[in-house]
Each structure stands twice: as structure tokens, then as C-alpha cells.
Coordinates of C-alpha atoms in Angstrom, one line a residue:
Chain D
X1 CA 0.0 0.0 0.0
X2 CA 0.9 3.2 -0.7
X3 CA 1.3 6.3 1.4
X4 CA -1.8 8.7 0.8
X5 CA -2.0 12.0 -0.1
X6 CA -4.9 12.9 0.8
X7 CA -6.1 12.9 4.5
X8 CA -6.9 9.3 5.3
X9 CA -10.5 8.3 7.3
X10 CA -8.9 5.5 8.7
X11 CA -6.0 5.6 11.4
X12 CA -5.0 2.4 11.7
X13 CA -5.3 -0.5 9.1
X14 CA -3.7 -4.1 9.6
X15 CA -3.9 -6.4 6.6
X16 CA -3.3 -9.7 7.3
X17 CA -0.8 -9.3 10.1
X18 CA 1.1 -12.0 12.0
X19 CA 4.2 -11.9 14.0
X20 CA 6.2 -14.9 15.1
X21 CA 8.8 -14.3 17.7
X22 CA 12.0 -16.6 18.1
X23 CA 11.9 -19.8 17.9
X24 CA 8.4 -20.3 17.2
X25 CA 6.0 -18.4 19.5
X26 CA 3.4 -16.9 17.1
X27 CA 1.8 -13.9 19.0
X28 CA -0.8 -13.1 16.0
X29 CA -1.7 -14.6 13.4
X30 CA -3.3 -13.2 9.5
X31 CA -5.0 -10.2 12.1
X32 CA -6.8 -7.5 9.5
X33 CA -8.3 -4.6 11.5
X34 CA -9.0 -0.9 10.1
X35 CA -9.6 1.8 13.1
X36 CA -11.6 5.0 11.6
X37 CA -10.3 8.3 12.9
X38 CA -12.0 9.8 16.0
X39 CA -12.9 6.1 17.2
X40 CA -12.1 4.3 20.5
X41 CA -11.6 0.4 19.8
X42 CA -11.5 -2.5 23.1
X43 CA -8.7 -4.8 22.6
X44 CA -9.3 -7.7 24.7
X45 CA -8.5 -10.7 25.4
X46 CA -6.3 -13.2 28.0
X47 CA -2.7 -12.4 28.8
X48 CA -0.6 -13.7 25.6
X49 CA -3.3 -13.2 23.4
X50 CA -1.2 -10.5 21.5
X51 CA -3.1 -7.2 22.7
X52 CA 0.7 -5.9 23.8
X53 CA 1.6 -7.0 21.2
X54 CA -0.4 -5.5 18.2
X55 CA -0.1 -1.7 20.1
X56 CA 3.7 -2.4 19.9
X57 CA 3.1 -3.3 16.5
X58 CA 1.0 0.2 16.1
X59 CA 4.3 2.3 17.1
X60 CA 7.1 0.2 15.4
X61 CA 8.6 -0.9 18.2
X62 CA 8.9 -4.2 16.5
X63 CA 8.2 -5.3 12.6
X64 CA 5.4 -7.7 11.7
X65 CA 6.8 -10.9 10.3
X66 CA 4.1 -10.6 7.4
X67 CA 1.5 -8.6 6.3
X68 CA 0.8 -4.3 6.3
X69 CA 0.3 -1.9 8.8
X70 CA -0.6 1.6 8.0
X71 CA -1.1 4.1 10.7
X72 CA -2.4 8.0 9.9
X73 CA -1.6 6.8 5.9
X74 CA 1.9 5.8 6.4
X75 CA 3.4 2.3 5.9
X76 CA 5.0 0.9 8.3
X77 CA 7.0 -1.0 6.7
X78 CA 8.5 1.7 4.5
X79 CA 8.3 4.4 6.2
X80 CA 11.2 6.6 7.0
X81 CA 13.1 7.2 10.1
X82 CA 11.8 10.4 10.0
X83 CA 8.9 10.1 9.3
X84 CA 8.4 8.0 12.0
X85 CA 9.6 10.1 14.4
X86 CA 7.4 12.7 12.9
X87 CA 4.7 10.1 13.6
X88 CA 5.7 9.0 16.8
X89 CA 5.1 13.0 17.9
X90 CA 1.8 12.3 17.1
X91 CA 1.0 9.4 19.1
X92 CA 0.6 8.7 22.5
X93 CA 1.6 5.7 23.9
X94 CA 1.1 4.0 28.0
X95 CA 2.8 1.2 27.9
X96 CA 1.7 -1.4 30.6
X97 CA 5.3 -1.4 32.4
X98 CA 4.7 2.8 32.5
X99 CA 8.5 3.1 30.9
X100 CA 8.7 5.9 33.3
X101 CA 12.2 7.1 34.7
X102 CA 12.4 6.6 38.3
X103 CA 15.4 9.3 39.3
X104 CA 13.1 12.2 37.8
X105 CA 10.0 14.0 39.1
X106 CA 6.7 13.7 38.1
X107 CA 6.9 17.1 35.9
X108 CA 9.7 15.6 33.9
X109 CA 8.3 12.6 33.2
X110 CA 5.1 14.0 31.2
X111 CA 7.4 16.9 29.9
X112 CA 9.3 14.3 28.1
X113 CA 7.0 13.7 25.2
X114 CA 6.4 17.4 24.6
X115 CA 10.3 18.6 25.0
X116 CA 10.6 16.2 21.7
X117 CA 8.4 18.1 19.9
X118 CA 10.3 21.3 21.0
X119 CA 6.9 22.8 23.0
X120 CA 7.2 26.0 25.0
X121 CA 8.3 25.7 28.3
X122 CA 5.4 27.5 29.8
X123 CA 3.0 26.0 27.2
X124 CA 4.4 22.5 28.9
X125 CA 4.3 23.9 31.9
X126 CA 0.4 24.6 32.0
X127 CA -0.4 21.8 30.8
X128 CA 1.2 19.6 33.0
X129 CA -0.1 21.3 35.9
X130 CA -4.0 20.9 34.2
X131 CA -3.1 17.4 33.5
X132 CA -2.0 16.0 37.2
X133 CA -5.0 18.5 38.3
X134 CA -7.1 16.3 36.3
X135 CA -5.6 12.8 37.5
X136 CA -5.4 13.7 40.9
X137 CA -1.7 14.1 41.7
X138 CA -1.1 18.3 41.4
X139 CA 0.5 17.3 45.2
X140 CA 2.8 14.9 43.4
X141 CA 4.5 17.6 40.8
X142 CA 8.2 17.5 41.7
X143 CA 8.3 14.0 43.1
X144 CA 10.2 11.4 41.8
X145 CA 8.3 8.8 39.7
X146 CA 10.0 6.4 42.1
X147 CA 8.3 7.7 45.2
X148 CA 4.9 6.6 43.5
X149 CA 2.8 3.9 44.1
X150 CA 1.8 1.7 41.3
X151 CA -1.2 3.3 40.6
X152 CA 0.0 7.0 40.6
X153 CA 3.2 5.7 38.6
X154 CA 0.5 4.3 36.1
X155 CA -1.7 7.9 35.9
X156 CA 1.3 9.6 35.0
X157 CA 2.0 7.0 32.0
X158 CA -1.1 8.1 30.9
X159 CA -0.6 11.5 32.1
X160 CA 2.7 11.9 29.4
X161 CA 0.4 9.8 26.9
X162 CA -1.7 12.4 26.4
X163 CA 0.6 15.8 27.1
X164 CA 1.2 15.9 23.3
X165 CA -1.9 16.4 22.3
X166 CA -1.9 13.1 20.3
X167 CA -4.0 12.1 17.7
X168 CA -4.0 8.5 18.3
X169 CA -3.8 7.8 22.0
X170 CA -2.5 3.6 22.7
X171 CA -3.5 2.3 26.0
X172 CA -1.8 -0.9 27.0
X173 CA -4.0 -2.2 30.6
X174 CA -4.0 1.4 31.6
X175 CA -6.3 0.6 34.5
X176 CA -4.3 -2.3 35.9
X177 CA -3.4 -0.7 39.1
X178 CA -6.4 1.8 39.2
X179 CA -9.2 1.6 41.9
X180 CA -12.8 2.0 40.4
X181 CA -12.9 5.9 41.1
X182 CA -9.6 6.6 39.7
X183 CA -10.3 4.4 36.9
X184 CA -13.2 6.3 35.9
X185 CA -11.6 9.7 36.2
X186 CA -9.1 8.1 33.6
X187 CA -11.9 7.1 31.2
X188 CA -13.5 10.1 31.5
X189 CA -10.3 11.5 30.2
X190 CA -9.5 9.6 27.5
X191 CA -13.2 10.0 26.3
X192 CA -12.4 13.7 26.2
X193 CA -10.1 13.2 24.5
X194 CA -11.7 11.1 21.9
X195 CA -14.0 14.1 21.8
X196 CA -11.7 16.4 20.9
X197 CA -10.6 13.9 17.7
X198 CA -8.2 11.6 19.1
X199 CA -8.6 7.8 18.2
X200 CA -8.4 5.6 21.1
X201 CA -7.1 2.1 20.8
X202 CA -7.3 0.5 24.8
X203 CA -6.3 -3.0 25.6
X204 CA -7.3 -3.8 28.7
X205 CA -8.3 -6.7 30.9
X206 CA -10.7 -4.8 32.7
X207 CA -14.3 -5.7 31.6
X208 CA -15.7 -2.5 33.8
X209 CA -14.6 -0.4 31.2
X210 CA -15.9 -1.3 28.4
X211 CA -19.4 -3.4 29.9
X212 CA -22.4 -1.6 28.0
X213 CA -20.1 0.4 25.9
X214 CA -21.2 1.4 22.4
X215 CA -17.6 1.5 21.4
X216 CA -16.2 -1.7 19.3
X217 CA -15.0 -4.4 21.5
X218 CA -12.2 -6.7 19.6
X219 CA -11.8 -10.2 21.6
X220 CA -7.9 -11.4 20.5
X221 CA -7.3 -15.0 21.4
X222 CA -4.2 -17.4 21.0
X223 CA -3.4 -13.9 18.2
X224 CA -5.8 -13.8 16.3
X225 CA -9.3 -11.8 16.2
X226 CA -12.8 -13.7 17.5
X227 CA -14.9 -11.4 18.3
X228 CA -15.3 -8.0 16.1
X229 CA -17.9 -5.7 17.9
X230 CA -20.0 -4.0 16.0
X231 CA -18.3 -4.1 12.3
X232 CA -16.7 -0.9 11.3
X233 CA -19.3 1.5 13.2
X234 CA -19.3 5.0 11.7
X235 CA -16.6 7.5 13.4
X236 CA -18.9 9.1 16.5
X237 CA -19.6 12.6 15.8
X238 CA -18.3 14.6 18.8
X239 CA -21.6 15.4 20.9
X240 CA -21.4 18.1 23.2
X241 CA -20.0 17.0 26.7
X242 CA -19.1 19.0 29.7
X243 CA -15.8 16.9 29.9
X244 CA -14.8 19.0 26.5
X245 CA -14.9 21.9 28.3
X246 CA -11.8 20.5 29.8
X247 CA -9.8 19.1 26.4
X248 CA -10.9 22.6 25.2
X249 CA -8.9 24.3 28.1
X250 CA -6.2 22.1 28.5
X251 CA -4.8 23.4 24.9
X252 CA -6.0 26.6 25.0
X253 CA -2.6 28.2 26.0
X254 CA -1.0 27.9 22.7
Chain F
X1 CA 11.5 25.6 23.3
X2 CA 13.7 25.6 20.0
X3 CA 15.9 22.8 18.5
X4 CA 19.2 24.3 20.4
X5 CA 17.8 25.3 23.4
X6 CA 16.1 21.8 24.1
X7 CA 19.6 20.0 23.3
X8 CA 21.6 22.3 25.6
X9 CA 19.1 21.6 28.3
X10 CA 19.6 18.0 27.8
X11 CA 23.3 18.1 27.6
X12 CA 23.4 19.7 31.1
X13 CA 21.1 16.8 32.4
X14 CA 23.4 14.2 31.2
X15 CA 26.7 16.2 32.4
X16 CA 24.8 16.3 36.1
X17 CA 23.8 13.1 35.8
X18 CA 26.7 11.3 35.5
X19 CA 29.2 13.9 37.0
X20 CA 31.5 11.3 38.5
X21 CA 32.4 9.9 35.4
X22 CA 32.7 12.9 33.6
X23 CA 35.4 14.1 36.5
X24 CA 37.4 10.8 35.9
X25 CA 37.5 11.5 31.8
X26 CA 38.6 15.2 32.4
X27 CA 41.1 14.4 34.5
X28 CA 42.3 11.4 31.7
X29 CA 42.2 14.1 28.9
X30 CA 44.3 16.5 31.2
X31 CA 46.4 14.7 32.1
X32 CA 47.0 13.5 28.4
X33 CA 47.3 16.7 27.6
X34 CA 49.3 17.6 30.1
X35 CA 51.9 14.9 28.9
X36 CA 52.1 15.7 25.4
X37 CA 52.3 19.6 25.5
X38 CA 55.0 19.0 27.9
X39 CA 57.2 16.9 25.7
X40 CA 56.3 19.6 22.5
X41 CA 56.8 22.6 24.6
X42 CA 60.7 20.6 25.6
X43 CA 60.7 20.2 21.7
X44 CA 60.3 23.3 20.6
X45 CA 62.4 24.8 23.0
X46 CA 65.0 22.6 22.0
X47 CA 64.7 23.4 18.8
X48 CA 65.1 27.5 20.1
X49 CA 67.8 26.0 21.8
X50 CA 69.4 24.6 19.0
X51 CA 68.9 28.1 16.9
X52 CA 71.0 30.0 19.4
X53 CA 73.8 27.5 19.4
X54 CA 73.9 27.6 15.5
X55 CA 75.1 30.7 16.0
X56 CA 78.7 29.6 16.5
X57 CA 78.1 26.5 14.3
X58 CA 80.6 26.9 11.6
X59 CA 83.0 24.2 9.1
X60 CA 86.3 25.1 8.9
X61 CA 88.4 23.4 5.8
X62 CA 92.1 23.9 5.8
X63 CA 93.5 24.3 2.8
X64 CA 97.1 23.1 2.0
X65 CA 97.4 26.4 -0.1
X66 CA 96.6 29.6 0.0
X67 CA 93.9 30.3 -2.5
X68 CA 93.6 32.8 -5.7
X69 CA 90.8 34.6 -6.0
X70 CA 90.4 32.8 -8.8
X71 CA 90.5 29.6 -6.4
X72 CA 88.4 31.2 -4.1
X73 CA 86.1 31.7 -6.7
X74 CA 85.9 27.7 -7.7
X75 CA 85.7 26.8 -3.9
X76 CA 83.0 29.1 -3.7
X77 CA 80.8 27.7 -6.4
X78 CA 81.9 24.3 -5.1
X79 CA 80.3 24.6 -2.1
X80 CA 77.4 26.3 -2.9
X81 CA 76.6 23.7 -5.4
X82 CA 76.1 21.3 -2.5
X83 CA 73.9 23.4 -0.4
X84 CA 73.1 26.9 -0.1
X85 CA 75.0 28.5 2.9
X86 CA 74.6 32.0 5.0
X87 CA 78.2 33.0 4.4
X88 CA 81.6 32.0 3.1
X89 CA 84.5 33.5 4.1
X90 CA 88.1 32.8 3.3
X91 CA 90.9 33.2 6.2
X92 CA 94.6 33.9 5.4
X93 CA 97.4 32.5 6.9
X94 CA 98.0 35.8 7.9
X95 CA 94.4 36.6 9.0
X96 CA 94.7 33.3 11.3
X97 CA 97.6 34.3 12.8
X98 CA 96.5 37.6 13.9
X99 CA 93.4 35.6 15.5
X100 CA 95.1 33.3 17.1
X101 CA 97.5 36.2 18.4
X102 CA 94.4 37.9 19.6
X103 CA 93.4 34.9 21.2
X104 CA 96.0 34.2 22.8
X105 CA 95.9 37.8 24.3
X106 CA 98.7 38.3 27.2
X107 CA 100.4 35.3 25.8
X108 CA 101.1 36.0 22.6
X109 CA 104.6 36.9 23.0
X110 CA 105.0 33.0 22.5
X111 CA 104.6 33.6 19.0
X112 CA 107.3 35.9 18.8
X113 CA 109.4 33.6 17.1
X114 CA 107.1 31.7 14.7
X115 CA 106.9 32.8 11.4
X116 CA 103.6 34.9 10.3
X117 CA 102.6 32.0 7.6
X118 CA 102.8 28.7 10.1
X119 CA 99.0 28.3 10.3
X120 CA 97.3 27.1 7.5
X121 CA 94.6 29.6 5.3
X122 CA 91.4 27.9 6.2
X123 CA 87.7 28.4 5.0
X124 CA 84.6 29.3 7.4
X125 CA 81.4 27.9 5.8
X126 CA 78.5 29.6 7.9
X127 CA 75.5 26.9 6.6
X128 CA 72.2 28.4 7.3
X129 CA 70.5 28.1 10.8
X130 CA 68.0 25.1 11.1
X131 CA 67.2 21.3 11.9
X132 CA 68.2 20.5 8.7
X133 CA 71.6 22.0 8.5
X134 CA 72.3 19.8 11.6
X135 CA 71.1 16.6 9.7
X136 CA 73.0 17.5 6.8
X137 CA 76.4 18.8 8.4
X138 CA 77.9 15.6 8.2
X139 CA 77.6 15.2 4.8
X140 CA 78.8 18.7 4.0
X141 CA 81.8 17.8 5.7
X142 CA 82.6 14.7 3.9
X143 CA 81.6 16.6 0.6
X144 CA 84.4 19.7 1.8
X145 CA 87.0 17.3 2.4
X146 CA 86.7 15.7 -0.9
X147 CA 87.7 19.4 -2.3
X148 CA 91.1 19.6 -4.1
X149 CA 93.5 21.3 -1.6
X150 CA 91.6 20.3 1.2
X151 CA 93.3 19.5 4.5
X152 CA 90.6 18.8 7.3
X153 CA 87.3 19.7 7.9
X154 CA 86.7 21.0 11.3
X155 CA 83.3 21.7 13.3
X156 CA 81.8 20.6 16.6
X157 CA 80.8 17.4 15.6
X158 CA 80.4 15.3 19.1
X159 CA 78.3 18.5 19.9
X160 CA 76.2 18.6 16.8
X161 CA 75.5 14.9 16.9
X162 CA 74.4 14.4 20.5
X163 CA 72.6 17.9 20.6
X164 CA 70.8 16.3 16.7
X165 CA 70.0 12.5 18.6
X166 CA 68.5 14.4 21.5
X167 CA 66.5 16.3 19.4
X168 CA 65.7 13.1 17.6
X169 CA 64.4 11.1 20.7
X170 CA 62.3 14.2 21.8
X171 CA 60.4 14.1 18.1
X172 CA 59.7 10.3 18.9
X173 CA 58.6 11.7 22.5
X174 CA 56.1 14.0 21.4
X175 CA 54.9 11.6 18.2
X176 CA 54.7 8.7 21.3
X177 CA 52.7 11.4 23.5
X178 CA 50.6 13.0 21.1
X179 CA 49.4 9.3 20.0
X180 CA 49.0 9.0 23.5
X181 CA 46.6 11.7 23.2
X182 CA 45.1 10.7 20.9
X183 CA 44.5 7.3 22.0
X184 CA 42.8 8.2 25.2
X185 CA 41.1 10.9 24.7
X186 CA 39.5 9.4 21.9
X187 CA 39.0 6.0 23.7
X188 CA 38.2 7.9 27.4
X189 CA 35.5 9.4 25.8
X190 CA 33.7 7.0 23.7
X191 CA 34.0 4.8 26.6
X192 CA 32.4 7.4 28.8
X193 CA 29.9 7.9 26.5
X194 CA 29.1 4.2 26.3
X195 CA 28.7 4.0 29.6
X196 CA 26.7 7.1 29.8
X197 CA 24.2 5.1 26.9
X198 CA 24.4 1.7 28.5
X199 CA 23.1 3.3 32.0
X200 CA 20.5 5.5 30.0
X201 CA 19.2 2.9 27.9
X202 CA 16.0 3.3 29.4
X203 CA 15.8 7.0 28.6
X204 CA 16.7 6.7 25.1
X205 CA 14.3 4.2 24.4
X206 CA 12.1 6.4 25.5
X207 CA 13.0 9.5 23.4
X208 CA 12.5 6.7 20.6
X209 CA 8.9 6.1 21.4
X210 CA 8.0 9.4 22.0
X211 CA 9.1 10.9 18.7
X212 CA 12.3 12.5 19.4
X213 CA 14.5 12.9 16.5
X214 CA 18.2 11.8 15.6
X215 CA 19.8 14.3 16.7
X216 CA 17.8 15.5 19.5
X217 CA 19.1 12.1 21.0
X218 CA 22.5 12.3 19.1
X219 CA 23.7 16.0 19.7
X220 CA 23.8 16.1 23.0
X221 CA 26.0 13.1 23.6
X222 CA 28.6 15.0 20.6
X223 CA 28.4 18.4 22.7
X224 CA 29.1 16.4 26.1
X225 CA 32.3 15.2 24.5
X226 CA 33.4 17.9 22.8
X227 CA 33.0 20.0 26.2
X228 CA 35.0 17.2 28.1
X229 CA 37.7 17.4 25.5
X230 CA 37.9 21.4 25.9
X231 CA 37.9 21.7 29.4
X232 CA 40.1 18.7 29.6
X233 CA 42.5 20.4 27.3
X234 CA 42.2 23.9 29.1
X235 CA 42.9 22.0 32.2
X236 CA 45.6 20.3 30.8
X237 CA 47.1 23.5 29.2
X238 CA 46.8 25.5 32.3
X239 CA 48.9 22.9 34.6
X240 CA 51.8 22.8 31.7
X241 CA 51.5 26.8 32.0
X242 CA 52.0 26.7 36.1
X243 CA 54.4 23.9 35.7
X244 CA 56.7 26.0 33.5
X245 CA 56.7 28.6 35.5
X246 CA 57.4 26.5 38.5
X247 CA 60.4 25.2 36.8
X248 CA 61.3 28.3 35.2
X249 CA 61.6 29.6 38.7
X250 CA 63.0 26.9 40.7
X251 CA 65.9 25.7 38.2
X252 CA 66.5 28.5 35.4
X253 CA 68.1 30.9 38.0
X254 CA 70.6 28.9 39.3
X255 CA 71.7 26.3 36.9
X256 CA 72.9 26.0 33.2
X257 CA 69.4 26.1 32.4
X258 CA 70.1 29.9 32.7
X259 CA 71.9 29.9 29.6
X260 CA 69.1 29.4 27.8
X261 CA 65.9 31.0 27.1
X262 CA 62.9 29.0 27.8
X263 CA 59.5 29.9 26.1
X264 CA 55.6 29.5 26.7
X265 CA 53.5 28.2 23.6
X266 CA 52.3 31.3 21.6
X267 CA 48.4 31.9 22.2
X268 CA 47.6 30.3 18.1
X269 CA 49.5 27.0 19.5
X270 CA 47.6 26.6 22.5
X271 CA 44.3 27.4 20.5
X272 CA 45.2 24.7 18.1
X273 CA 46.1 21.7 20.6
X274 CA 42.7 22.6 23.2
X275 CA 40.6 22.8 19.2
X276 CA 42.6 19.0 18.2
X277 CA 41.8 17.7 21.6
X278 CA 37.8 19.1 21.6
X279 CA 37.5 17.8 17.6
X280 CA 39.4 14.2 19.0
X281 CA 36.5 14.0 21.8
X282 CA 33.5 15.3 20.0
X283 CA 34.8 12.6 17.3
X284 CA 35.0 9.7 20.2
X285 CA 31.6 10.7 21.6
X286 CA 30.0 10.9 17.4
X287 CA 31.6 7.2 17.1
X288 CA 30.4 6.0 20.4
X289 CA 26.5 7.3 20.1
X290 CA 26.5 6.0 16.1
X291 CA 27.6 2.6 17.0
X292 CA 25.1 2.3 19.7
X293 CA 22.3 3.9 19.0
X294 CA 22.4 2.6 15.1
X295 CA 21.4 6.3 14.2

């Protein structure tokens, strides 16, 4: 496939993907998926059923073994280095381990993602300060990430996930260490988000979150898919939402 | 934040985060530093040395005749043929016994009953002041004595030819010490930069996933080595400064290192030895981050 010129609908389109890791482990297997912009997408599934391992897929940290992946219109497989940088900048990634760096603070941390894409210091500085408002942890600013518990380490994964202002937002288990309060206070977030445009792709154990969703629920077992959702559902127009009122302020320093 | 200003930031995170290590490599580069500038600065003092000395560095040829100026002429060309010298001049028998009259000052009543013509007429070949001339002077003297009429060829040969193998073992001193130099500062650095990666493989991984381009990873790491290389230098430069001095004023006054005037590097020659060292380091650091990062 080649890369479009044109704005692409879709975000994310697998065709066919498997990926076999050393010496014979397949983690998915012939997996085609398309993600329309603007949509949030349920990966679930049991552990080793290759949720973790499709999002890695999603950012390049590791090559399929066959098949296509095209993310925002770009190839995967061909794309440039920077290009993929580029398109890295544009997607926001909590990992399930947090990848966090224990020796610096909390502030640091998040400001990581945005100091990459060379954002004003007190543009990063605002936001950062909205965004641990937001999850609960304004008290935790300038403490190191090793000070946290797991699930404040895990809020400021997700925290630095979305500081960019991403456009597709990955969620590996990003409730795994989350009481039911705090977990809701991080959906509500991410579903701001989604308002605001971003495409959300969460794989998660957690059946709380997505129980009487309308969103598309994709069951992975042994890698491959067995359970679609609702079939390529039509992007969800924004609705109005109080939550926006948030997304809407949390950029509106630049 | 812009490009430079975001790299400059990170620079200064690495240098505090992993100050002890960069201590250890600035002290290394000094102290390589220190080593070969010491041995060049001996070098090209010697060399001074040897330009001042040169002054008095002369071949006389005795001749069994006295020469026409016709003669003088022929021995003239002769010589010049083989090397282009400062001056040529031709001494009498006569002239030399007035010298040696004069020399002999108080004395010279002794030669009261010597004839005026005993010494031989003689030749003075000045060659021109350098290195060269020293490495050469042997040569001219076997190619004088092979000149008709020619005697002996006189100069200060056990003089010339220790004073030309010291000089020789300083050269290998300063090629041995500048590879030194090169050698570790190149090597200190890279390795210190390794380590630096190895212990921030986490971090980088990250910048990878978040976005963060080539050179906002790689640029840093080159101006971390490039600084250690140019304060290591400074460092380096300044302690061969106060050490000069130190020797300058504990030994020059009272020994037969008076005789001789020692110099400082000019200010272009330290400039160039602190910009090798910083180009050595920032090249060590570019080799280190490109092997391990695969950028």
C-alpha cells in the first residue's frame, strides 16, 4: 500500500498481520483490523493473546513478520526514520510497564513527550499542571516517579500519553493498578479526548470499562481476532459534553 | 522551546547526571594533555635551543694552499653547489695568525718567534640556521673534504651529533605522547559515553517512542564530548603553564638552564592543541552514540 495524499479516514489498518517471535512463539496470526479516525476500539482478550503485542506493533517498536500496517496513511513497513519520528510525535503511547524514569520528578516525566516536539516551556508547563489536576496528583509535581505507588506511577504514564496532544492515544491495561474511582476519572479523560478527535485504541483486561459500551469491543485469542464488535461503526460525531470543556482548556494556552 | 535550546538543556542533564564519570575523563584528557604539551613545549624549546647555538656553528676546511681569488672563486661555487650556505669567508694565513695572536691575548709573545705564515689559510662555511643544517652537516663535511687542496674539515661534531639525537628522541617523545593523546582521549570518551548510553538505555528508548529525532538524542552526547575534550584540554594547558613557571623559577636561575631562554607556547599554538583535543572528543563521543544507538 501506498502512502496517501490525501487525508486518510482511517488511522490504523492491519492487513493480514502475523508476527512470530524466536523460535516459534506466534503472537498473531493473519490479524486485519482498520480503526476509523476519531474512534475508541477495546482490545481484549487473556494475557498472551497479542493485545501488547499489536499496540507495539502500532508504534514500530517491533516489525510484523508478514502482512501491512498503516497508521495516519503511512506504511509501516516503509516508512522513513523520520517520518516515524514525525509520527511517533503524534502518538501517544502508555505502555503497561509505565516506561517511566524513576530518578526524575513527576513534571519531567510528562514533559518528556512534549520537550521532543520542542513545546514552549510554559506551554508544557500549563499543561502539566491541568493534566495531574485532572488525574489527581497536582500534590505529586516534583516527586520522583519512584516515590509513587503503582497506581499514581500508572496515571502519569497516561498523564505523558496524552501531554502531546496526540491524535491516536495507545492504551496498554492502563487501569491495571487503578481503583474504580480513579479508573473512571481516567476514562473520562481519555473519552475527552476522543472528543476532541483523538482515536483511542485501549487494551485492557478490565471488563468495567468497556461493559455496556457502544464503542467496538475486539476479543484477541491465541493472536488472532474472535470477536469483532460492532463491524466498522461510523466514526462518532463529537456530541457536546461538559468533559470538552476541559480538552478545550487544556490546549487553550497555545 | 527551539531545537538548540532543548539540546543544551539535555546536555546539562546528562553532564549532572553522571558527573562522576565525567570528572574521571577530564582528568584522563588533562592529564594526556598535560603529557604531550610537555614533551612539544621541551621540543620546541630545543629546537630554540638549537637556533641560538647555531650561532657559533661553523666548518672550517684547511686548505694546504693559500687560495687565488680565482681559487676562491671555484671553492666558492663548489660549495654552494652542494647546499646553499649564509656566508663564506676565506681566512689567510695571515688573518689566522692575527686571530690566534688575539686569542692568545697576554700570551702572545710565545709567537714571537714563529713565522707569520705557520698556520694554514682555512675556509669558514656559515650553513644556514636550522634542523636541517644539523642533519646534513655531516655530509657537507665529507663533501668539503673531498675538495682539491683540502686538509681537514673541522666543526663541533660530538656536539652537533648528540645535541641532533636528542632532538631526535624528543620528536619520537612527542609523536609517542601525542598518539597518546590521541589514543585516550578518543577511547576515554567513547568509553564514557558508552557507559553514559548503557546506563541511560532506558531514557533513550524512550525518546525513541516518544518521537524524538536523531539528533535531538545524538547532539547532545557529541556536545558532552566535545565540552569534556575542551575543558580537559584547558585544564591540561593551564597545569603545563603553572608547571613551566614553577620550573622556570626553581631551576632557570641557578643552573645551566640559565643559559638558555625558555618559552611558553604562543596563544595560536595553545588554540590549536585545546581545538585538536575538543575535535578528537567530540569525534570519540559521534563514534560512540552512532555505534550504539544505530542512528
Amino acid at each position: 500500500m501506498s502512502e496517501h495524499q490525501e487525508e486518510p479516514k482511517l488511522m490504523i489498518d492491519l492487513v493480514k498481520v502475523s508476527k512470530t517471535y524466536l523460535p516459534d512463539i506466534q503472537a498473531l496470526s493473519d490479524v486485519s483490523l482498520s480503526v476509523r479516525k476519531g474512534e475508541i476500539v477495546f482490545l481484549t482478550g487473556k494475557s498472551g493473546a497479542g493485545k501488547s503485542t499489536l499496540l507495539r506493533l502500532l508504534t514500530r517498536m517491533e516489525k510484523p513478520t508478514k502482512g501491512v500496517i498503516e497508521v495516519s496513511g503511512h506504511d509501516l513497513n516503509l516508512i522513513s526514520t523520520v517520518k516515524l519520528q514525525i509520527l511517533r510525535r503524534s502518538i501517544g503511547f502508555a505502555f503497561q510497564d509505565f516506561k517511566l524514569l524513576p530518578e526524575r520528578t513527576v513534571a519531567e516525566n510528562i514533559a518528556i513527550a512534549m520537550e521532543v516536539s520542542y513545546t514552549r516551556p510554559s506551554v508544557m508547563q500549563t499543561r502539566i499542571r491541568k493534566l495531574l489536576q485532572r488525574l489527581g496528583l497536582v500534590e505529586k509535581h516534583n516527586t520522583p516517579t519512584s516515590g509513587l505507588s503503582r497506581g499514581e506511577q500508572q496515571r502519569v504514564a497516561i498523564a505523558r500519553a496524552l501531554a502531546n496532544n496526540p491524535e491516536l492515544i495507545l492504551a496498554d491495561e492502563p487501569t491495571g493498578n487503578l481503583d474504580s474511582e480513579t479508573t473512571e476519572m481516567v476514562m473520562a479523560l481519555f473519552r475527552q479526548y476522543n472528543q476532541q478527535g483523538a482515536t483511542l485504541v485501549i487494551a485492557t483486561h478490565d471488563t468495567s470499562i468497556y461493559q455496556g459500551t457502544s464503542h467496538r469491543v475486539i476479543e484477541l485469542r491465541e493472536g488472532r481476532i474472535v470477536a469483532r464488535g460492532d463491524e466498522e461503526p461510523e466514526a462518532e460525531a463529537p456530541a457536546p459534553d461538559p468533559a470538552l470543556a476541559f480538552a478545550d482548556d487544556l490546549f487553550s494556552d497555545e | 522551546m527551539n531545537f538548540f535550546l532543548a539540546v543544551i538543556k539535555q546536555t546539562l542533564r546528562n553532564l549532572v547526571q553522571t558527573w562522576k564519570s565525567q570528572l574521571l575523563t577530564l582528568m584522563t584528557i588533562a592529564l594526556s594533555v598535560l603529557i604531550f604539551a610537555f614533551f612539544y613545549l621541551l621540543y620546541t624549546n630545543a629546537l630554540h635551543t638549537a637556533r641560538q647555538l647555531d650561532d657559533d656553528l661553523r666548518l672550517i676546511v684547511y686548505l694546504d694552499e693559500e687560495p687565488s681569488p680565482a681559487m676562491q672563486e671555484e671553492y666558492r661555487n663548489k660549495i654552494q653547489k652542494f647546499d646553499r650556505v649564509e656566508r663564506i669567508d676565506f681566512i689567510s694565513r695571515h688573518d689566522a695568525f692575527n686571530r690566534f695572536a688575539e686569542q692568545l691575548d697576554e700570551d702572545r709573545e710565545i709567537l714571537a718567534d714563529m713565522p707569520k705564515d705557520f698556520l694554514p689559510p682555512s675556509i669558514e662555511v656559515y650553513p644556514f640556521r636550522s634542523l636541517v643544517t644539523l642533519t646534513k652537516i655531516k655530509r657537507f663535511s665529507d663533501y668539503l673534504l673531498t675538495l682539491p687542496g683540502v686538509l681537514k674539515v673541522q666543526y663541533g661534531r660530538e656536539w652537533v651529533e648528540r645535541f641532533y639525537s636528542f632532538i631526535k628522541l624528543l620528536r619520537i617523545v612527542v609523536i609517542l605522547s601525542g598518539t597518546l593523546l590521541i589514543l585516550t582521549t578518543t577511547f576515554m570518551v567513547a568509553n564514557t559515553i558508552r557507559l553514559t548510553l548503557l546506563g541511560r538505555k532506558d531514557e533513550l528508548e524512550l525518546l525513541r517512542l516518544v518521537g524524538a529525532s536523531t539528533n535531538y538524542i545524538r547532539v547532545p552526547f557529541f556536545l558532552e564530548g566535545a565540552l569534556q575534550g575542551m575543558t580537559g584540554s584547558a585544564c591540561g594547558m593551564i597545569a603545563l603553564f603553572l608547571l613551566f613557571n614553577w620550573i622556570k623559577l626553581r631551576f632557570a636561575v641557578s643552573s645551566i638552564l640559565a643559559m638558555f631562554e625558555f618559552t611558553f607556547f604562543p596563544l595560536p599554538v595553545i588554540a590549536i592543541i585545546i581545538l585538536v583535543s575538543t575535535l578528537l572528543c567530540a569525534i570519540g563521543s559521534f563514534s560512540s552514540t552512532r555505534k550504539f544507538l544505530q542512528l
